[in-house]
Amino acid sequence: MTKKIFLVFMLLLSVGHVFCQQAQAPQSCKVKGKLIDSVTNLPVDYATIVVLSAVNNSVAGGIITDDKGQFTVENLAPGEYNLKIEFIGYNPILKTGIILTDKKPVNNVGVIKLTGSSKFLKEVAVTGSRKFMENHLDKLVYNVEKDITSQGGQATDVLKKIPMVSVDIDGNIDLLGDSNVRVFINGKPSTMFDNNLAEALKAIPASQIKSIEVITSPGAQYDAQGTGGIINIILKDNKAKGMNGNCNVSGGSRYENGSANLHIKNGSLDVNASMGGNMQLATKTLTTYNRTADSASLAQDGYSSLQRNGYWGHTGFDWAITKNDNLDAGISYNNFGNTNDGVVNQQQITDYPAPVDTGTYRNSNNYFHCRGEDWNATYRRKFGREGQEFSLSCQGSTYASIVTYQQDQFYSLNNSEFTGAKGSNYINDNETYLTADYLRPFSKDVQLDVGIKGAFSAIRNNTDVYSLTLPGMTYISDPAQQDIFNFNRSIYAAYASFSCKLAKEYDVKLGVRDEYTTTFFPADTIATPAYNFITPSATIARKLANDQTIKVSYSRRIQRPGFGQYNPFVNAADPANLSTGNPALLPQKMHSLEFSYYKFTETGSSLLITLFYRYSGDDWQAYNTLYDSFKVGNSVYRNVQLNTTINAATEQMGGLNISGTWAATKKMEIRCNGSTFDKYIVSDLPGGAIINSFNYRINLNTTYKFTKDLTAEFYCGYNSARVEVQGRYPAFASYSFAVRQQLLKSKASLSFTTTDPFNKYTNQTTYISAENFSSVSQRRYPYQIFGLSFSYKFGKIEFKEKKPEQSDTDIPQQNNGEG
């Protein structure tokens, strides 16, 4: 398979080279420059740039500035032009006498300073349209803030529509088929994602998300952690001057959400605050489970009722101390969790130690709760050269979580209680990050980034288990299962990243990162020696005519086990199916290679084609073992299945992803994403096995504007079943409808959404085939949702022109790297 993938890559590269040569028409002319605020010298993003013919004043081209205030208007013919610049709250600028010739096809107008309008705007509604998908050298940006069908839901409802991202029915995500994804909020990591990623994402209201950045091949400035890549969730903000904000409330058959944002900007100080909460009403899932083995069989049927809730708050500021010095800081609080109550009827037949036919009735309860704080502070110093910058940041994250279970079993015949247990696992997670970065441009096309980072984690864990004793029907502590499991990890990193242009046609970014890791456990667990991991990365992109780009990327990544994978706590909520961590788990290492083609048209349509190949060593796999008897402390479980994670295989994965946006008409836009990939797994399990698994995903999102204020949207998606070393996991399909009416001159909106309105339950069937048993489990999950959302934007925006500070330097570009 490796040879085949390699040959396909070489063929595509050859075709791309020929295509590049054929596409080389006479060189197009272009106008470029940068906009900054005349007072703060900060970049002005999303300003409108229009190029007008000096002969007849007709429009020859146009664009909006990026987040660094930069713009490049391409595909212009030789001639004389005028440049018209407009943005709400600033005085318009008309720059004349811009000459383009065959000998001088590029005219760089340099840095243009915009001055604030002297008018007082009491209430301003800023409207504009950005591309849904933006292609950058090292990432893809998806602007999802206007998504309708997700407004009353959670972050996972937005993520399932993002190209290359897949979300299953439980909220677990993967990126191009790899579930080891690093998730950031506004470019910063958080320990809340380490404790339970799916639950943490469900605590973020979809209405608060502005855009999502997908980084499938991260460069050296990013941590090497996360073989699947990085997903960065950008929350909504508003950089306009004055005071403004928004609030959103939604309710329905399953979710209740509420959130509010407030933003105040006055001169050099920018203050923001947000808060919100959400709740998932109790939903009942029907379950069946059948397991067969040589010496025993088990049949279960029952139901579980899940309820979830959470709330959060954030406040922060951005202070331009001087023209060249900036300080930003923030603090966040998160609190979320769930409760799951269940009832199970069980029939078990065992041959060990003697033939027994037992029928039981079990009540169970699982509880999860997490709360914590994140804080960060970053100082930036800008120097005389454009783009030269030093930054120093400190970040902390502290979270406390608890997982508990309780189960009581009764004989079916006489309802006499005969066994039971309850346990709790308390975790305190403290992480600190210290980062220093330095950006040094040598010219407008050559730049060097270097940095160092220290990441320090300290986790403290206490486990208490109680067993039900007869007679007396009391719970007594089991000292043999009580445990204190401490976990310390330190990562020391340094990186260098070099970017340049070659032959005016190629953008090149090369980098290397070195990370040294130390991990410490208590003396009675398996020792983990310190290790060094070097991760090179490379990206080469070529821009073609008519807004086309081809790109090749390589990166090496690592997935270190977290506390959840290490934790030896045995969850016995179901005494026939236990789960635990694995302190002996080794890091998973991966090589990634990608080839992509991107095309954008003036009508708003876009196309992205990505071919990818990944190779993983020490691959993680869920591993199930059946025991006739299994002792945990002083308790002995009979005919029990134990689930954990082990290094079970090497894995190769190659595939193709195609994403597109089609502006079918002025009123209709269609977005489609399709992905297919093949997994080739060589198992190290007893008996060995080679697994070939063909996977595919597809989703479609259609938006139609009936009027300027009335919009409807339809979404549907399907993920195929996946095959791993021990079984087949279920496929998943869903569809959604939504309609939104803008009110009060677009300051407010009312939305109705529904998901799977004609299906009360979604069936999920899992097949496990292990060395000494096989099983079939089915869940009937209530995925049907009806909801109503209302949002309101408010604010007064004031622009006052001030005399700029005296300085000989211009503001440089900011480093968006993680450090």
Coordinates of N, CA and C in Angstrom, one line a residue, residues 62-64 72 74-75 129-136 140-141 143 542-550 597-609 659-663 669 671:
G62 N -11.4 43.8 -6.9 CA -11.6 44.1 -5.5 C -11.4 43.0 -4.6
I63 N -11.2 43.3 -3.3 CA -11.0 42.3 -2.3 C -11.2 42.9 -0.9
I64 N -11.2 42.1 0.2 CA -11.3 42.7 1.5 C -9.9 42.3 2.2
T72 N -4.1 42.0 -1.6 CA -3.5 41.9 -2.9 C -4.6 41.7 -3.9
E74 N -5.3 40.9 -7.6 CA -4.6 40.3 -8.7 C -5.4 40.3 -10.0
N75 N -4.8 39.8 -11.1 CA -5.4 39.6 -12.4 C -5.8 40.9 -13.0
S129 N -20.1 40.0 3.8 CA -20.0 38.6 3.5 C -18.6 38.1 3.3
R130 N -18.2 37.1 4.1 CA -16.8 36.6 3.9 C -17.0 35.2 3.3
K131 N -15.9 34.8 2.7 CA -15.9 33.4 2.1 C -16.1 32.4 3.2
F132 N -16.8 31.4 2.9 CA -17.0 30.3 3.9 C -15.7 29.6 4.2
M133 N -14.9 29.4 3.2 CA -13.6 28.7 3.3 C -12.5 29.6 2.8
E134 N -11.5 29.8 3.7 CA -10.3 30.6 3.3 C -9.1 29.7 3.4
N135 N -8.3 29.7 2.3 CA -7.1 28.9 2.2 C -5.8 29.7 2.6
H136 N -5.2 29.3 3.7 CA -3.9 29.9 4.1 C -2.8 28.9 3.9
L140 N -6.7 26.0 7.1 CA -7.9 26.3 6.4 C -8.8 27.0 7.5
V141 N -9.5 28.1 7.1 CA -10.4 28.8 8.0 C -11.8 28.7 7.4
N143 N -15.5 30.1 8.1 CA -16.3 31.1 8.7 C -17.8 30.6 8.9
R542 N 2.2 26.7 -4.4 CA 2.3 27.5 -5.6 C 1.0 28.1 -6.0
K543 N 1.0 29.4 -6.2 CA -0.2 30.1 -6.7 C -0.3 30.1 -8.2
L544 N -1.4 29.7 -8.7 CA -1.6 29.7 -10.1 C -2.5 30.9 -10.5
A545 N -2.8 31.0 -11.8 CA -3.7 32.1 -12.3 C -5.1 31.7 -11.8
N546 N -5.9 32.8 -11.8 CA -7.3 32.6 -11.5 C -7.6 32.0 -10.1
D547 N -6.9 32.5 -9.1 CA -7.1 32.1 -7.7 C -7.0 30.6 -7.5
Q548 N -6.0 30.0 -8.0 CA -5.7 28.6 -7.8 C -4.4 28.4 -7.0
T549 N -4.4 27.4 -6.2 CA -3.2 27.1 -5.4 C -3.0 25.6 -5.3
I550 N -1.8 25.1 -5.5 CA -1.5 23.7 -5.2 C -0.4 23.7 -4.0
Y597 N -5.2 20.9 -3.6 CA -5.5 21.9 -4.7 C -6.6 22.7 -4.3
Y598 N -6.5 24.0 -4.4 CA -7.6 25.0 -4.0 C -7.9 25.9 -5.1
K599 N -9.2 26.2 -5.3 CA -9.7 27.1 -6.4 C -10.8 27.9 -5.8
F600 N -10.7 29.2 -6.0 CA -11.7 30.2 -5.6 C -12.1 31.0 -6.8
T601 N -13.4 31.3 -7.0 CA -13.9 32.1 -8.1 C -14.5 33.4 -7.6
E602 N -14.6 34.3 -8.5 CA -15.2 35.6 -8.1 C -16.6 35.6 -7.7
T603 N -17.3 34.5 -8.1 CA -18.8 34.4 -7.8 C -19.0 33.9 -6.4
G604 N -17.9 33.5 -5.7 CA -18.0 33.0 -4.3 C -17.9 31.5 -4.2
S605 N -17.7 30.8 -5.3 CA -17.6 29.3 -5.3 C -16.1 28.9 -5.0
S606 N -15.9 27.8 -4.4 CA -14.6 27.3 -4.1 C -14.5 25.8 -4.2
L607 N -13.3 25.3 -4.4 CA -13.1 23.8 -4.5 C -11.7 23.5 -3.8
L608 N -11.8 22.5 -2.9 CA -10.6 22.1 -2.2 C -10.5 20.5 -2.4
I609 N -9.3 20.1 -2.9 CA -9.1 18.6 -3.1 C -7.8 18.3 -2.3
S659 N -13.9 19.1 -1.0 CA -14.8 20.0 -0.4 C -15.1 21.2 -1.4
G660 N -16.3 21.6 -1.4 CA -16.6 22.7 -2.3 C -17.8 23.6 -1.9
T661 N -17.8 24.8 -2.3 CA -18.8 25.7 -2.1 C -19.3 26.2 -3.5
W662 N -20.6 26.1 -3.8 CA -21.1 26.5 -5.1 C -22.1 27.6 -4.9
A663 N -21.9 28.8 -5.4 CA -22.9 29.8 -5.4 C -23.8 29.6 -6.6
E669 N -26.8 28.9 -2.0 CA -25.4 28.4 -1.9 C -25.4 27.0 -1.4
R671 N -22.9 23.8 -0.1 CA -21.6 23.4 0.4 C -21.6 21.8 0.5

